């Protein structure tokens, strides 16, 4: 599991005038994956490594190699919008069970 911080929607506070709207931020799965990849590889990772990792993650999701859950809800499309509060728990699940290396003997 990768726990990512979700940025507050300051536009909702400015327009609506209520802090309650800022606590529930709509965000695309693509953006949550960007935050998760950054968290997984570290803030000081080279930009090209981040770019390659994000591209592979988005490609794998689009190809159906895996699904993800965000706060317990399953998603397969990076363009889906989900509403999150402060943090989101991102989990990756392979679509097919793979044989372990030690079983190949």
PDB file of N, CA and C in Angstrom, residues 25-35 70 77-83:
ATOM      1  N   UNK A  25     -11.700  16.378  -2.087  1.00  0.00           N
ATOM      2  CA  UNK A  25     -11.101  16.870  -3.321  1.00  0.00           C
ATOM      3  C   UNK A  25     -11.298  15.867  -4.456  1.00  0.00           C
ATOM      4  N   UNK A  26     -11.912  16.293  -5.566  1.00  0.00           N
ATOM      5  CA  UNK A  26     -11.990  15.410  -6.728  1.00  0.00           C
ATOM      6  C   UNK A  26     -10.636  15.380  -7.435  1.00  0.00           C
ATOM      7  N   UNK A  27     -10.166  14.187  -7.758  1.00  0.00           N
ATOM      8  CA  UNK A  27      -8.856  14.040  -8.400  1.00  0.00           C
ATOM      9  C   UNK A  27      -8.912  12.847  -9.353  1.00  0.00           C
ATOM     10  N   UNK A  28      -8.214  12.964 -10.467  1.00  0.00           N
ATOM     11  CA  UNK A  28      -8.150  11.867 -11.434  1.00  0.00           C
ATOM     12  C   UNK A  28      -7.234  10.766 -10.911  1.00  0.00           C
ATOM     13  N   UNK A  29      -7.558   9.543 -11.292  1.00  0.00           N
ATOM     14  CA  UNK A  29      -6.723   8.395 -10.926  1.00  0.00           C
ATOM     15  C   UNK A  29      -5.302   8.614 -11.445  1.00  0.00           C
ATOM     16  N   UNK A  30      -5.170   9.177 -12.638  1.00  0.00           N
ATOM     17  CA  UNK A  30      -3.860   9.471 -13.222  1.00  0.00           C
ATOM     18  C   UNK A  30      -3.008  10.318 -12.268  1.00  0.00           C
ATOM     19  N   UNK A  31      -3.619  11.327 -11.656  1.00  0.00           N
ATOM     20  CA  UNK A  31      -2.880  12.189 -10.737  1.00  0.00           C
ATOM     21  C   UNK A  31      -2.526  11.463  -9.444  1.00  0.00           C
ATOM     22  N   UNK A  32      -3.429  10.630  -8.959  1.00  0.00           N
ATOM     23  CA  UNK A  32      -3.104   9.842  -7.770  1.00  0.00           C
ATOM     24  C   UNK A  32      -1.958   8.877  -8.044  1.00  0.00           C
ATOM     25  N   UNK A  33      -1.933   8.308  -9.252  1.00  0.00           N
ATOM     26  CA  UNK A  33      -0.814   7.430  -9.611  1.00  0.00           C
ATOM     27  C   UNK A  33       0.484   8.215  -9.700  1.00  0.00           C
ATOM     28  N   UNK A  34       0.412   9.443 -10.172  1.00  0.00           N
ATOM     29  CA  UNK A  34       1.606  10.297 -10.209  1.00  0.00           C
ATOM     30  C   UNK A  34       2.139  10.507  -8.796  1.00  0.00           C
ATOM     31  N   UNK A  35       1.249  10.790  -7.846  1.00  0.00           N
ATOM     32  CA  UNK A  35       1.665  10.967  -6.453  1.00  0.00           C
ATOM     33  C   UNK A  35       2.226   9.667  -5.881  1.00  0.00           C
ATOM     34  N   UNK A  70      -8.316   2.443  -4.620  1.00  0.00           N
ATOM     35  CA  UNK A  70      -8.105   3.703  -3.919  1.00  0.00           C
ATOM     36  C   UNK A  70      -9.103   3.708  -2.769  1.00  0.00           C
ATOM     37  N   UNK A  77      -9.387   2.517 -14.932  1.00  0.00           N
ATOM     38  CA  UNK A  77      -9.228   3.593 -15.906  1.00  0.00           C
ATOM     39  C   UNK A  77      -8.561   4.794 -15.252  1.00  0.00           C
ATOM     40  N   UNK A  78      -7.481   5.269 -15.854  1.00  0.00           N
ATOM     41  CA  UNK A  78      -6.716   6.391 -15.299  1.00  0.00           C
ATOM     42  C   UNK A  78      -7.451   7.718 -15.397  1.00  0.00           C
ATOM     43  N   UNK A  79      -8.472   7.798 -16.223  1.00  0.00           N
ATOM     44  CA  UNK A  79      -9.202   9.057 -16.398  1.00  0.00           C
ATOM     45  C   UNK A  79     -10.398   9.191 -15.454  1.00  0.00           C
ATOM     46  N   UNK A  80     -10.667   8.176 -14.670  1.00  0.00           N
ATOM     47  CA  UNK A  80     -11.774   8.225 -13.708  1.00  0.00           C
ATOM     48  C   UNK A  80     -11.457   9.239 -12.619  1.00  0.00           C
ATOM     49  N   UNK A  81     -12.478   9.920 -12.162  1.00  0.00           N
ATOM     50  CA  UNK A  81     -12.314  10.905 -11.090  1.00  0.00           C
ATOM     51  C   UNK A  81     -12.856  10.300  -9.801  1.00  0.00           C
ATOM     52  N   UNK A  82     -12.090  10.445  -8.741  1.00  0.00           N
ATOM     53  CA  UNK A  82     -12.474   9.940  -7.432  1.00  0.00           C
ATOM     54  C   UNK A  82     -12.366  11.106  -6.440  1.00  0.00           C
ATOM     55  N   UNK A  83     -13.184  11.072  -5.409  1.00  0.00           N
ATOM     56  CA  UNK A  83     -13.153  12.114  -4.388  1.00  0.00           C
ATOM     57  C   UNK A  83     -12.420  11.565  -3.168  1.00  0.00           C
TER      58      UNK A  83
END
